[in-house]
Each structure stands twice: as C-alpha cells, then as structure tokens.
Short mmCIF file of C-alpha atoms and ligand atoms in Angstrom, two decimals:
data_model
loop_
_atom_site.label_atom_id
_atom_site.label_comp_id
_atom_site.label_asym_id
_atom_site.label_seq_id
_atom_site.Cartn_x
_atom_site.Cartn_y
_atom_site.Cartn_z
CA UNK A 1 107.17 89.44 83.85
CA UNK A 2 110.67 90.07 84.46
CA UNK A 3 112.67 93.37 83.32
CA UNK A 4 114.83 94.28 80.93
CA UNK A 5 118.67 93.89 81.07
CA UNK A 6 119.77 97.67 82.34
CA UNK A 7 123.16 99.12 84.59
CA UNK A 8 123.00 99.70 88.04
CA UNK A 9 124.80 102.56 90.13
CA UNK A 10 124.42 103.42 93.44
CA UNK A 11 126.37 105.93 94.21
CA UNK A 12 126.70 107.22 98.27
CA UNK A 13 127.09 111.38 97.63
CA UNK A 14 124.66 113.58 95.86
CA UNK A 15 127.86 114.93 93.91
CA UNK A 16 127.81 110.96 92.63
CA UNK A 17 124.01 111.20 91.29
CA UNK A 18 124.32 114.17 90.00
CA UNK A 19 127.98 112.64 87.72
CA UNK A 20 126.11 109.47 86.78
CA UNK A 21 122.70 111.53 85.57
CA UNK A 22 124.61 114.01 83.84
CA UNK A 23 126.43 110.69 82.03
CA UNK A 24 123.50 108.61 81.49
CA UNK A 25 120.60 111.23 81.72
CA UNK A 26 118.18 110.49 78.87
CA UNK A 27 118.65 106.66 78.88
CA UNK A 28 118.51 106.76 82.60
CA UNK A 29 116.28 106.43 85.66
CA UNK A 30 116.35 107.71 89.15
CA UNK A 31 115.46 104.66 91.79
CA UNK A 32 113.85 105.69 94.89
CA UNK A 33 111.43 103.31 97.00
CA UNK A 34 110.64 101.65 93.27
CA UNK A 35 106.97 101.50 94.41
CA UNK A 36 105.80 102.99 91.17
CA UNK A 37 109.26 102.54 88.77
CA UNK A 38 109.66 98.85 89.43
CA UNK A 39 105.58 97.19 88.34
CA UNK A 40 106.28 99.97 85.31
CA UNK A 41 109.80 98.05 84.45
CA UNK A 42 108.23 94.40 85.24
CA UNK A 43 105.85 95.12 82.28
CA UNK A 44 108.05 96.10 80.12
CA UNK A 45 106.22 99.46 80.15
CA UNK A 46 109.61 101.13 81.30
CA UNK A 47 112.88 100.42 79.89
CA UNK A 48 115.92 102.15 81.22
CA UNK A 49 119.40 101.47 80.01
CA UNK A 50 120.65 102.14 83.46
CA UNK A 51 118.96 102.96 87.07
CA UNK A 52 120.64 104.96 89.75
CA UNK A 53 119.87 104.46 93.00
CA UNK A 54 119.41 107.22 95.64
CA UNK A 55 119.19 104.84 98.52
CA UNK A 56 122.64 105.01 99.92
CA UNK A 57 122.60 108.74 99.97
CA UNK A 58 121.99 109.25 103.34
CA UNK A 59 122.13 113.08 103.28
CA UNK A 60 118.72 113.03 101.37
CA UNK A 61 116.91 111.25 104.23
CA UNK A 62 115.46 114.62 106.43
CA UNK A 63 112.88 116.12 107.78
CA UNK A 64 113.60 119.68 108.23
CA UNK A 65 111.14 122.33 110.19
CA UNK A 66 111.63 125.77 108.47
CA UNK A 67 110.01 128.90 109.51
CA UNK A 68 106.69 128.39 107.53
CA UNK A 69 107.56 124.85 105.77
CA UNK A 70 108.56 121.56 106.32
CA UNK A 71 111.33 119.84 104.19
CA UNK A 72 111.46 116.28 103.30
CA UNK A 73 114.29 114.77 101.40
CA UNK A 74 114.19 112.75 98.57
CA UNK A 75 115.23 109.48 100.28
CA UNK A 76 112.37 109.84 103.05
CA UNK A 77 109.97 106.87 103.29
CA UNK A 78 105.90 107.31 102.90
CA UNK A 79 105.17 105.54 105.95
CA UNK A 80 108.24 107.38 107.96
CA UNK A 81 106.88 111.00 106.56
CA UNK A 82 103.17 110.01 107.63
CA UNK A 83 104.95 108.76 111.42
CA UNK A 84 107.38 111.82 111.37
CA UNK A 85 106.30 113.94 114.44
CA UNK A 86 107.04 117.45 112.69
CA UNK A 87 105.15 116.13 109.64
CA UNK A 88 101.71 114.93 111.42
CA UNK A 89 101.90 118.31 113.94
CA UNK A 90 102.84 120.97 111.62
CA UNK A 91 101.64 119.52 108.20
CA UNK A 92 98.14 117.06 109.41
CA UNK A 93 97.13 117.45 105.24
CA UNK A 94 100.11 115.42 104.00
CA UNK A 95 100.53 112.93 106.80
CA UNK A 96 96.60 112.40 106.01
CA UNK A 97 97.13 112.19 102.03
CA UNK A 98 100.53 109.66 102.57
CA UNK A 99 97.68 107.21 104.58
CA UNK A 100 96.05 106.71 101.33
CA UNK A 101 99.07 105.39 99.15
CA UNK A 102 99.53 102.18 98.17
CA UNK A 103 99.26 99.35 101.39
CA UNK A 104 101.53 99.64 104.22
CA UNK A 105 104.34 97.26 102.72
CA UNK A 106 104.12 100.32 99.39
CA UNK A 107 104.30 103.30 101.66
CA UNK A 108 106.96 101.48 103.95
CA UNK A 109 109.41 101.88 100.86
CA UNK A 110 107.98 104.69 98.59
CA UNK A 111 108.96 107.90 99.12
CA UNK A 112 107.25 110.61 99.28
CA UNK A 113 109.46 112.60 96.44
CA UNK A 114 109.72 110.06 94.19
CA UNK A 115 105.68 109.44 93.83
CA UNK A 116 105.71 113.57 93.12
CA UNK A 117 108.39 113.20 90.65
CA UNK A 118 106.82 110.32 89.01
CA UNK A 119 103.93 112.54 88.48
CA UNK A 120 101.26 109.85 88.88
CA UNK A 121 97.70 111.03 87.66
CA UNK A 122 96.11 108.98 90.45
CA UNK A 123 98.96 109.64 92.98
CA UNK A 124 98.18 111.53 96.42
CA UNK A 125 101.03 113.19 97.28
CA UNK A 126 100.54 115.42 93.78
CA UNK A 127 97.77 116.54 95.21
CA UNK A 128 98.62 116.97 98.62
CA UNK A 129 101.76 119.10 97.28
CA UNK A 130 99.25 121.17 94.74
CA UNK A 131 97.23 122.50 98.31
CA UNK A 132 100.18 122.66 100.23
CA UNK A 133 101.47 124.95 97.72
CA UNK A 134 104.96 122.83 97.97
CA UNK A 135 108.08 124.74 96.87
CA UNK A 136 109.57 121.71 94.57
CA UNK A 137 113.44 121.70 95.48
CA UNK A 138 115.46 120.17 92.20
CA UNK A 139 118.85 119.94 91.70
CA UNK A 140 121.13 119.69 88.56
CA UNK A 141 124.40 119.48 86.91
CA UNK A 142 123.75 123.64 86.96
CA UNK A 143 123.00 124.07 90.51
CA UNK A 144 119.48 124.19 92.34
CA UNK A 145 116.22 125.48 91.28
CA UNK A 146 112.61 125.58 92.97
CA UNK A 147 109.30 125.09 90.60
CA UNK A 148 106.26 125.71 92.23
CA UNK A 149 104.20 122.90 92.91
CA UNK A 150 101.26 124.61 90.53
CA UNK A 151 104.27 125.05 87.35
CA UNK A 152 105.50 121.08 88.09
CA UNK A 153 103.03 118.52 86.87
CA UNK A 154 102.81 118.88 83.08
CA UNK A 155 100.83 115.49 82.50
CA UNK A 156 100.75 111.74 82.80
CA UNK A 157 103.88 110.57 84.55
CA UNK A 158 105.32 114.23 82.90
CA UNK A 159 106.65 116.74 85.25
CA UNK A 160 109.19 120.22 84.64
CA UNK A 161 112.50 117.85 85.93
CA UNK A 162 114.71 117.76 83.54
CA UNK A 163 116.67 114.15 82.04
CA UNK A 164 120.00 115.25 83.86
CA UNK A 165 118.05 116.39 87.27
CA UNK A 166 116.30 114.99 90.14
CA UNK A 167 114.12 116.10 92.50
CA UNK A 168 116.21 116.86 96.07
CA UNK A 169 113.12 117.68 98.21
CA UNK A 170 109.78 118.79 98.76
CA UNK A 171 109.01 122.29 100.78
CA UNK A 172 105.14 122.15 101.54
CA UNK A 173 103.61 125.23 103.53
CA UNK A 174 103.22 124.64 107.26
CA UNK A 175 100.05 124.58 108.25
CA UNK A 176 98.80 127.79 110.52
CA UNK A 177 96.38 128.08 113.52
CA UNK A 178 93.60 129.67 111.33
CA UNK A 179 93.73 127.08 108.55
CA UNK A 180 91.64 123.60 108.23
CA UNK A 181 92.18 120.97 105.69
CA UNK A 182 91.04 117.20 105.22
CA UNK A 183 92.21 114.59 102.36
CA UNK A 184 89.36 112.67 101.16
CA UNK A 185 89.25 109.49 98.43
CA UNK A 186 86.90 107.14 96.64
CA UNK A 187 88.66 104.19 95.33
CA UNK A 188 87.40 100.26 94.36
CA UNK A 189 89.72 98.94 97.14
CA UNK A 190 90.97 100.24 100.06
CA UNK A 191 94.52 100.42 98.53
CA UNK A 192 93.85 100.86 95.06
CA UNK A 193 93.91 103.11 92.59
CA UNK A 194 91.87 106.17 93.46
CA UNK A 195 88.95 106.76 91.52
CA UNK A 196 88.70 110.39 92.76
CA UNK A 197 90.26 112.51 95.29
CA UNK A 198 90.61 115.50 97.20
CA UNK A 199 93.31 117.64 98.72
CA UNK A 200 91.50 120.74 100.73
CA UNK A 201 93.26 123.40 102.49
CA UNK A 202 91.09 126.82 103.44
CA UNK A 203 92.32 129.45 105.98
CA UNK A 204 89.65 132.00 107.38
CA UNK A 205 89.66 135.03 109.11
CA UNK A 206 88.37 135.77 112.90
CA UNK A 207 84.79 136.68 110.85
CA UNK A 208 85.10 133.19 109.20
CA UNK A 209 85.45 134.67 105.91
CA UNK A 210 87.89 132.17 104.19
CA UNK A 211 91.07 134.33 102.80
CA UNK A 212 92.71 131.20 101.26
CA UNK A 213 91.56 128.35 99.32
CA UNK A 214 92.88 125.30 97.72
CA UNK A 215 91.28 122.64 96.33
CA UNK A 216 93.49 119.99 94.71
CA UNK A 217 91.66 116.59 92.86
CA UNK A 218 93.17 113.82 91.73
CA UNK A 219 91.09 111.87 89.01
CA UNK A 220 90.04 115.41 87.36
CA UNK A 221 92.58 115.29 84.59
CA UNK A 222 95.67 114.21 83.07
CA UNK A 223 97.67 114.95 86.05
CA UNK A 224 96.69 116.52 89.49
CA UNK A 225 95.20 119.93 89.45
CA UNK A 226 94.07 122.74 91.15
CA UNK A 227 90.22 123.83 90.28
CA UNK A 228 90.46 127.43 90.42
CA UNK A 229 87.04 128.13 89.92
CA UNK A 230 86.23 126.16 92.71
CA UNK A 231 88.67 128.21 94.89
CA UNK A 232 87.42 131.56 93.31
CA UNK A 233 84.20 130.86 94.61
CA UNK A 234 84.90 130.55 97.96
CA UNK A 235 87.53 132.94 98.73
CA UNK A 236 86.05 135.93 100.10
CA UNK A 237 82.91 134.96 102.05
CA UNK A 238 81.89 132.64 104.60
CA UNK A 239 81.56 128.88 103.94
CA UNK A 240 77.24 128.82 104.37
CA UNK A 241 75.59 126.76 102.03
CA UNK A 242 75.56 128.61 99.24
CA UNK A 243 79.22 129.07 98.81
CA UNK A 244 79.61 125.03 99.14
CA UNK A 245 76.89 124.33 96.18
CA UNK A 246 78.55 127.40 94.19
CA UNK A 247 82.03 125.74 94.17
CA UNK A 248 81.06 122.10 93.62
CA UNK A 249 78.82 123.43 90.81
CA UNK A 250 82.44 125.14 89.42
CA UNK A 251 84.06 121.69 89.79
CA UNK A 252 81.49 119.63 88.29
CA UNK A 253 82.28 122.02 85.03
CA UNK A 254 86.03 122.41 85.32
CA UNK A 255 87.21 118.81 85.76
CA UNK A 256 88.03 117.09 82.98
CA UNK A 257 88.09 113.42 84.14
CA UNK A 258 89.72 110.46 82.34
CA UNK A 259 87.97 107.29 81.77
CA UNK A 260 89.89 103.94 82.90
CA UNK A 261 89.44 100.63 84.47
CA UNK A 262 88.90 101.71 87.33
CA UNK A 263 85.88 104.82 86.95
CA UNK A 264 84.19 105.95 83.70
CA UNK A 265 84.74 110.01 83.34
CA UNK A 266 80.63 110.55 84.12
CA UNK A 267 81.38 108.74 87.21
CA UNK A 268 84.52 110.61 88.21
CA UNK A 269 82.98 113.72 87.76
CA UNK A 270 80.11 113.28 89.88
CA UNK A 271 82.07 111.60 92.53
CA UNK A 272 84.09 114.25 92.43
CA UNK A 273 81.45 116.74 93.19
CA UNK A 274 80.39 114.79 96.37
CA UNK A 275 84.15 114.73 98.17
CA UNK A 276 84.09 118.69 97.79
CA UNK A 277 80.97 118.52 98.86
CA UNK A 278 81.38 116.29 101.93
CA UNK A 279 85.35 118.15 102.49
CA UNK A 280 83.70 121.86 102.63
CA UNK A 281 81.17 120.59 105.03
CA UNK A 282 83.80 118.31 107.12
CA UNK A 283 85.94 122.08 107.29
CA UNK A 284 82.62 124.19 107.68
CA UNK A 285 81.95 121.85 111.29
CA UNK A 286 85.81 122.57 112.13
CA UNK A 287 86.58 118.15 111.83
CA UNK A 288 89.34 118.91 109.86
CA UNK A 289 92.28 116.31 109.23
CA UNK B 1 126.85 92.20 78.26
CA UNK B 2 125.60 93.59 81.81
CA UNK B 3 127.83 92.98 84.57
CA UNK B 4 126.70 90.72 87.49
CA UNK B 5 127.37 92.19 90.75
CA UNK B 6 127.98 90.95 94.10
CA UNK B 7 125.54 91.15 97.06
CA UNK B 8 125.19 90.24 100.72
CA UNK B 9 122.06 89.77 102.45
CA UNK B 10 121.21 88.99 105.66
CA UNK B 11 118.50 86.44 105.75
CA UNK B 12 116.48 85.29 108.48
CA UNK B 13 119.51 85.75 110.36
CA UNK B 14 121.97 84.10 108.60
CA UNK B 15 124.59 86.20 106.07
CA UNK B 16 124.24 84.74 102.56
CA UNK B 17 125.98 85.54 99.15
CA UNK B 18 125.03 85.98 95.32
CA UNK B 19 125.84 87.06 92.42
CA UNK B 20 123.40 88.55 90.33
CA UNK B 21 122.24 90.53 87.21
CA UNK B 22 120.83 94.11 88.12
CA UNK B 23 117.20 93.35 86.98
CA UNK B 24 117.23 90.20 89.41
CA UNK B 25 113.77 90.87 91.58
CA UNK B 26 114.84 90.17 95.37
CA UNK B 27 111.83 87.66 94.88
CA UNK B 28 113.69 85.77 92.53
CA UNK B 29 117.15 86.01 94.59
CA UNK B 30 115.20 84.65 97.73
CA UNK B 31 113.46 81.64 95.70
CA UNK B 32 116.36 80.64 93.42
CA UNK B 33 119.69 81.69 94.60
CA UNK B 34 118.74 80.97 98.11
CA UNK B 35 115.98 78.46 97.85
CA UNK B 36 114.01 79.53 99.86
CA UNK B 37 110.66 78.89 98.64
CA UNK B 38 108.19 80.01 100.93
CA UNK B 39 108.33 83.64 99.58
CA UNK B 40 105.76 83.45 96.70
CA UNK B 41 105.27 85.55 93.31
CA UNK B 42 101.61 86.05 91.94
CA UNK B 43 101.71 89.17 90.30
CA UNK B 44 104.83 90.46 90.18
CA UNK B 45 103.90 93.93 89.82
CA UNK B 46 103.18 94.55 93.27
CA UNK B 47 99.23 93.99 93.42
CA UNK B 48 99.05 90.48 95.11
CA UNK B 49 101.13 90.52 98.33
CA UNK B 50 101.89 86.98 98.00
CA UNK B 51 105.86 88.06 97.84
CA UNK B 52 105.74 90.03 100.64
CA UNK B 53 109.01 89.78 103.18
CA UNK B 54 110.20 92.05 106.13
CA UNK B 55 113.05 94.59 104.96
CA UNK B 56 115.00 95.99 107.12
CA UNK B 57 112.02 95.21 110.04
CA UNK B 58 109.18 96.47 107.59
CA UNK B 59 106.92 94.88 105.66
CA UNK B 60 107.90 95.18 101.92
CA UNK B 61 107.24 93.20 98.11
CA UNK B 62 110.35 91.16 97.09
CA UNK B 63 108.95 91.85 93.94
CA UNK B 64 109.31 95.39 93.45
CA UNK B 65 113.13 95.52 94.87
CA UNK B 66 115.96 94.63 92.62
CA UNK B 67 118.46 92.69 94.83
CA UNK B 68 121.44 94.93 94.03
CA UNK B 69 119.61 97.74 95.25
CA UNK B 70 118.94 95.96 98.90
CA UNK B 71 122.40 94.63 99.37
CA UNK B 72 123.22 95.12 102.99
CA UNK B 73 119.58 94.69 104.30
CA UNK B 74 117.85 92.43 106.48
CA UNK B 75 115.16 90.50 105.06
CA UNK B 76 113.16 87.81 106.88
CA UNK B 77 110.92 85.61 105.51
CA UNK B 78 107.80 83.61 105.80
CA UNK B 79 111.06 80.67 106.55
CA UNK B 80 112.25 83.50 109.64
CA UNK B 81 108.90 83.96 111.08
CA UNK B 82 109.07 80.58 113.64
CA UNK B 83 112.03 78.82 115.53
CA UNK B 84 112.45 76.08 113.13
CA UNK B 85 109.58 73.87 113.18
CA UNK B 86 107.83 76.41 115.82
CA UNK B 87 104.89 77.83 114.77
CA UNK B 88 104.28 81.23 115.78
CA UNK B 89 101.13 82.55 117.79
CA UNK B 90 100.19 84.01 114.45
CA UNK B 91 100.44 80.90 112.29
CA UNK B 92 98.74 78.58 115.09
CA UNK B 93 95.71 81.31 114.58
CA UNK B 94 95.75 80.77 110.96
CA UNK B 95 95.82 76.70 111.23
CA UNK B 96 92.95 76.70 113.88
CA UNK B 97 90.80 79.16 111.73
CA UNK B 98 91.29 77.28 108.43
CA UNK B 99 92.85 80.47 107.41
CA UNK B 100 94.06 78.84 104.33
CA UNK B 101 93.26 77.01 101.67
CA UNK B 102 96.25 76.35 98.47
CA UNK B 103 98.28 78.71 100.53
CA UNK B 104 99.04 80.41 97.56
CA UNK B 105 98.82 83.84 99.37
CA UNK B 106 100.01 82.90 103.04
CA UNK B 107 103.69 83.68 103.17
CA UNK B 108 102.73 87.03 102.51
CA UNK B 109 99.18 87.53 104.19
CA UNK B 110 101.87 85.98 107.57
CA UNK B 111 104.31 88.50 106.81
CA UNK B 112 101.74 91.41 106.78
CA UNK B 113 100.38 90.54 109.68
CA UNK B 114 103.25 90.29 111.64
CA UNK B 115 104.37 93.54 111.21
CA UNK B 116 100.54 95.01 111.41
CA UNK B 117 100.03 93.16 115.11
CA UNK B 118 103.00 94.36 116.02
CA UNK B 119 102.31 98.10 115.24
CA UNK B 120 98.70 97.24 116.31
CA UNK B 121 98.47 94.92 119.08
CA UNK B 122 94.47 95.63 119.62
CA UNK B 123 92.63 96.36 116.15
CA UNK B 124 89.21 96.22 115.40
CA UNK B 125 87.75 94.18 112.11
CA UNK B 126 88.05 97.30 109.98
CA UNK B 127 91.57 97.52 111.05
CA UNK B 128 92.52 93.92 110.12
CA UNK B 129 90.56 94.10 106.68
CA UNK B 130 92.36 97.87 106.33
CA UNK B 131 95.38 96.13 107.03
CA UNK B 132 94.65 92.87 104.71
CA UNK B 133 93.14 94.77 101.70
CA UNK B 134 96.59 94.97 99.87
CA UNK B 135 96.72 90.91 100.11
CA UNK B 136 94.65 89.04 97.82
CA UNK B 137 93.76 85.74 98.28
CA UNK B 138 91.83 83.80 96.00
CA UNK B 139 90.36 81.10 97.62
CA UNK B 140 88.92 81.86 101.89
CA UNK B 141 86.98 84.64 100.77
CA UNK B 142 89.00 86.19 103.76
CA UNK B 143 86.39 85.96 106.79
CA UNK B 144 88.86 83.07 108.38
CA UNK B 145 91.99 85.04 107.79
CA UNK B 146 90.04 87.99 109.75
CA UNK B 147 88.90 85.31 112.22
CA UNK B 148 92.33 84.25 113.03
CA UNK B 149 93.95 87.52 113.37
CA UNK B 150 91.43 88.55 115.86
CA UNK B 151 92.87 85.16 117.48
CA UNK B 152 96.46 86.05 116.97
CA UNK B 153 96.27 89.22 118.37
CA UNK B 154 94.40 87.97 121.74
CA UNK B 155 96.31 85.18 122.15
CA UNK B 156 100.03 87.75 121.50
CA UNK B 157 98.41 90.00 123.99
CA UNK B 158 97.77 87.31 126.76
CA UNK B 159 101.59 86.05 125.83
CA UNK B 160 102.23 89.63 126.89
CA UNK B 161 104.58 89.55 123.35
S1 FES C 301 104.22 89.02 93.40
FE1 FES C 301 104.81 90.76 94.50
S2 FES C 301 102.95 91.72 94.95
FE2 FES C 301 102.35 90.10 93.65
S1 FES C 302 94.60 80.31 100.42
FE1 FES C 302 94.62 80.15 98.27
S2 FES C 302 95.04 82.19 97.69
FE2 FES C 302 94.71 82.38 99.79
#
C-alpha cells in the first residue's frame, strides 16, 4: 500500500528539529533510517500529518569515546555502528546485537537511535541498551535530559520521549577488562522477527565471583526487559552449575511472553530459558561476544 | 493540499529531476517518474527485497525511502549494474545457473549481491544464504541463486575485480 498524504521538513540544524517538533509535535513524526517508521506508514498503521527528517543534520552523525561510554548520535547508521572501530573494540555487546537487525540493506539505513526510540518489542538494540545500562541522551524545546535505559521503554512502540522531543543519542557503558557478554537470538528466518532473545553482560571478580549482572530478553514482554531475578541469582557467587539452572529457573517464571505470528508464549518462554542457558555457559567457558 | 517538492537524484550516473508528493516511495519515483522498470515492488513494506537499489553505494529498499527524503543521493539500479547491454560477472553467474525463473525477485537478489561480494569477495554457503535470507524469491527454491554466487564470486576473484 501506499501512505497517507503528510508534510515534509528537513531541516539541516538541530535548533531546526527542535522549531518544527515544538510546531508540529503531537501530529508529527521524527524520520531517521525509516526502517521501522516507513512499512508502519505503508500500512496505514501510522499516520503522521507531517515527518521531519533528521538526515541532513550532520552534527548528529558521531561516534564519541567517553571515559567509560561510547556515544552514538542519532543520525548514525546500524551497519556503520556495528563497522565503527570504537564501537566493535570498546562495546563487542552492541556491535554483536546491531548484526541481528533487519538484513544488511535494513541495518545499512536504520539507525541505531531511532530502533531504541521506536521502542520495538522484538527490536535488539532495546535490549542491547537495557545490559549496557545506556544513559538515553534526549533533547527538547526545554533543554537536555538523560533517562536511564531501565526508566525508557514503557511498552509496545511506547517509550518516556516526549511529542515535542527526540532522542539525540545513546551513551551505553564501555565494556571493561573483567566483563564478558554475548547476544544470542532464535528467530523463523535469519532476518526476521526474533522469536526470543538475549542481551548478557556479567563482570566477575579475580575469584570469579560475578559482581555485575545483566540479563536483557527480548520476546519476554511488552517491551524489552531486564529479568531481575535472573540477575539476583547470580550476582554474588561463581557461575557453576547451580547458579546457571537457578537463574534460568527465575526466568522461566518472570517472563511474561506475548503470543504472535511468529512464537506462541509457551514457546517463547521455554526458548527463552535455553539462550540463558546456552549465554551463561558461552560466558562461564570465557567465548564471549 | 500537500505541496509537491522538487528533487534531484543521481541515477545510475546520470542527474535526473522530479517533482513529487512527500509520501512518493523512491520505488515509485524510480519506476514511474523515471521509468525505469527494472527496480521491482512485492511487498512494499520492506520484507521482499525485490525493490532493493544501491544508495549512496549501499544496498537499501526503494520502498521504505520517501524520495524527498533522498534528494541529493546516488542510487543505482538493477539498469546501473552493467555497461549497457554488458552483463556483469554477477549476472552471467545467474544466467548460467538458471538462477531465475519469472524474475520477479532478481533486480533486487542482483543488487544484494553486488554489494555482499563486494564486502565479501570469498564467502562460504552459509554466508551467501546469510546474505540472501532477506530476499525472497518465490519460484528457484534458491539452491541456483546460491550456485551462481559461488560462481560470481570465483569468477570476480580470478577477474582480480
Ligand atoms: S517491495 Fe520493498 S522490500 Fe518488498
Ligand atoms: S525467480 Fe521468480 S521470484 Fe525469484
């Protein structure tokens, strides 16, 4: 199908978003790569009275190396974030996760902000962001704010930005010497929508007691999530065999998966279960992403 | 009324002028305003690959880009891909290896490949079917278009291209 009628800006300065989506806010739409936005708008499932387009803002196109993140504009590509040098050195977790989006023509346009702020249940990069703990970097008529990846996704395609802001960048952590962390997913087709995944991130002391766990699904709700009881269990105590059945027992009860086309909520859950399962042992034998 | 807007696009080499509504799919810019009709539409939501075009050097669905919001870029399509009535290594593999069928889904499946070979000059089969798997095509059953990228990329190594 074709869309509807709707207004088109494209202005070249943030200062120039930030006029027409304090104009136009409600009725209005942020364009980035259009890999999600644009199917959603050829169905007729989307109809925005006007789009603005953030592709000739050339300011938002960075990769910036802080002291313990990395930066990446709104404007930045999939496939040029999963490429980026800094990314795939200091940050192996996301570069892994972006590999898993869409085909190559998708991630070639998509960016890596605008899947986040399109808060796709089945999306990677949610989850990536939710065990990266990402710093989300928004910006406003009002100035700048930063929402915690864990405070950001409220549902289905429903995140904390408000009509008249946008989503400037993403800050994920950078990933330290004593950490691990591996992005695993079960979908149909190669390229597909996922029908479960996993975003895992531990850090462990010189014992090999883990001090720091995240473990971030996608297909376990609404939106992606954090399973804290899978992270309570194996924080504080070395990753043996009983600590691995303990927390996939914890996520087996704590997802909540949705039933779709593509994976029946029985399904998810158990499938679920197995990527922890398989991710824990992938970190316990140090093959981590 | 929505205002029409003026765009430039430079396509398979050649600068080329419209005028078109915002909504206008680069697809549809490519196959009506321009004419050229190798660059297919299946699905138009961005499933089938069959509209896929090089943007800007990378691979990308004509159908999930407004024109307007491309003006400026390169595109080349499946029209660029030869020297006139040249085929390319690529396309030769794909004729030898009865790689098609209606050839419904071979603009884009060419397209795709292009780019992945290039990127790729050596894969394995997983690679190619990793690299095909966002291309649907309804009627090989896909072991010839695997057979003749195998060929394609042999025969664009031994060209040295
Ligand atoms: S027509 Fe564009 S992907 Fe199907
Ligand atoms: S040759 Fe008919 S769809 Fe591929």
């Amino acid at each position: 199908m074709k869309p509807a009628p709707f207004a088109f800006a494209q202005p070249d300065d943030l200062a120039g978003l930030l006029l027409a989506l304090g104009e136009h806010g409600e009725d209005a739409r942020i364009l980035a790569g259009g890999q999600s936005l644009v199917p959603l708008m050829n169905l007729r499932m989307v109809q925005p009275a006007m789009l603005i387009s953030l592709n000739r803002v050339d300011a938002l196109d960075f990769v910036d190396v802080e002291d313990d993140r990395i930066v990446i504009g709104a404007r930045v590509r999939q496939a040029q974030a999963e490429e980026d040098e800094a990314v795939r050195r200091h940050c192996p977790l996301l570069a892994d996760a972006l590999s898993f989006v869409g085909g190559q023509s998708n991630r070639n346009r998509g960016t890596v902000c605008g899947s986040l702020a399109h808060g796709d249940p089945l999306g990677e990069p949610p989850a990536a962001a939710l065990a990266l703990d990402a710093e989300m970097r928004i910006v406003g008529p009002h100035g700048r704010r930063t929402v915690p990846a864990s405070q950001f996704f409220l549902g289905a395609l429903e995140t904390v930005i408000a009509a008249d802001e946008m989503l400037e960048a993403v800050a994920v952590e950078r990933t330290r010497g004593d950490e691990r962390s591996c992005f695993l997913e079960v979908g149909n087709r190669a390229h597909g929508f996922a029908v479960a995944g996993l975003a895992l991130r531990l850090r462990f002391d010189a014992a090999g007691t883990v001090t720091l766990a995240r473990v971030a699904m996608i297909g376990a709700g609404d939106t992606a999530r954090r399973i804290a009881g899978a992270e309570t269990a194996l924080t504080g105590r070395a990753l043996d065999e009983a600590a691995i059945a303990e927390a996939v027992a914890h996520a087996r009860t704590e997802v909540d998966p949705p039933s779709d086309v593509h994976a029946d909520a029985g399904h998810r859950r158990h499938v679920l279960g197995v990527l922890l399962d398989r991710g824990l042992r992938r970190l316990a034998e140090g093959d981590d992403a | 009324m929505i205002e029409k807007l003026d765009i430039t696009l430079i396509v398979n080499g050649r600068e080329r002028h419209a005028r078109v509504e915002p909504r206008r799919l680069l697809a549809d810019v490519l196959r009506h305003e321009l004419g050229l009709k190798g660059t297919h539409i299946g699905c138009e939501h961005g499933v089938c690959g069959a509209c896929t075009v090089l943007l800007d050097g990378r691979s990308a669905r004509s159908c999930l880009h407004f024109a307007v919001a491309v003006d400026g870029a390169e595109i080349t399509t499946v029209e660029g891909l030869g020297g006139g009535d040249e085929l390319t290594p690529i396309q030769q593999a794909f004729h030898r290896n009865h790689a098609l069928q209606c050839g419904y889904c071979t603009p884009g499946m060419l397209v795709t490949v292009q780019e992945f070979l290039a990127r790729e000059p050596d894969p394995d089969d997983a690679a190619i079917r990793r690299a095909l798997s966002n291309n649907i095509c309804r009627c090989t059953g896909y072991a010839n278009i695997v057979a003749a990228v195998r060929e394609a990329a042999r025969a664009l190594r031994e060209a040295g291209t």
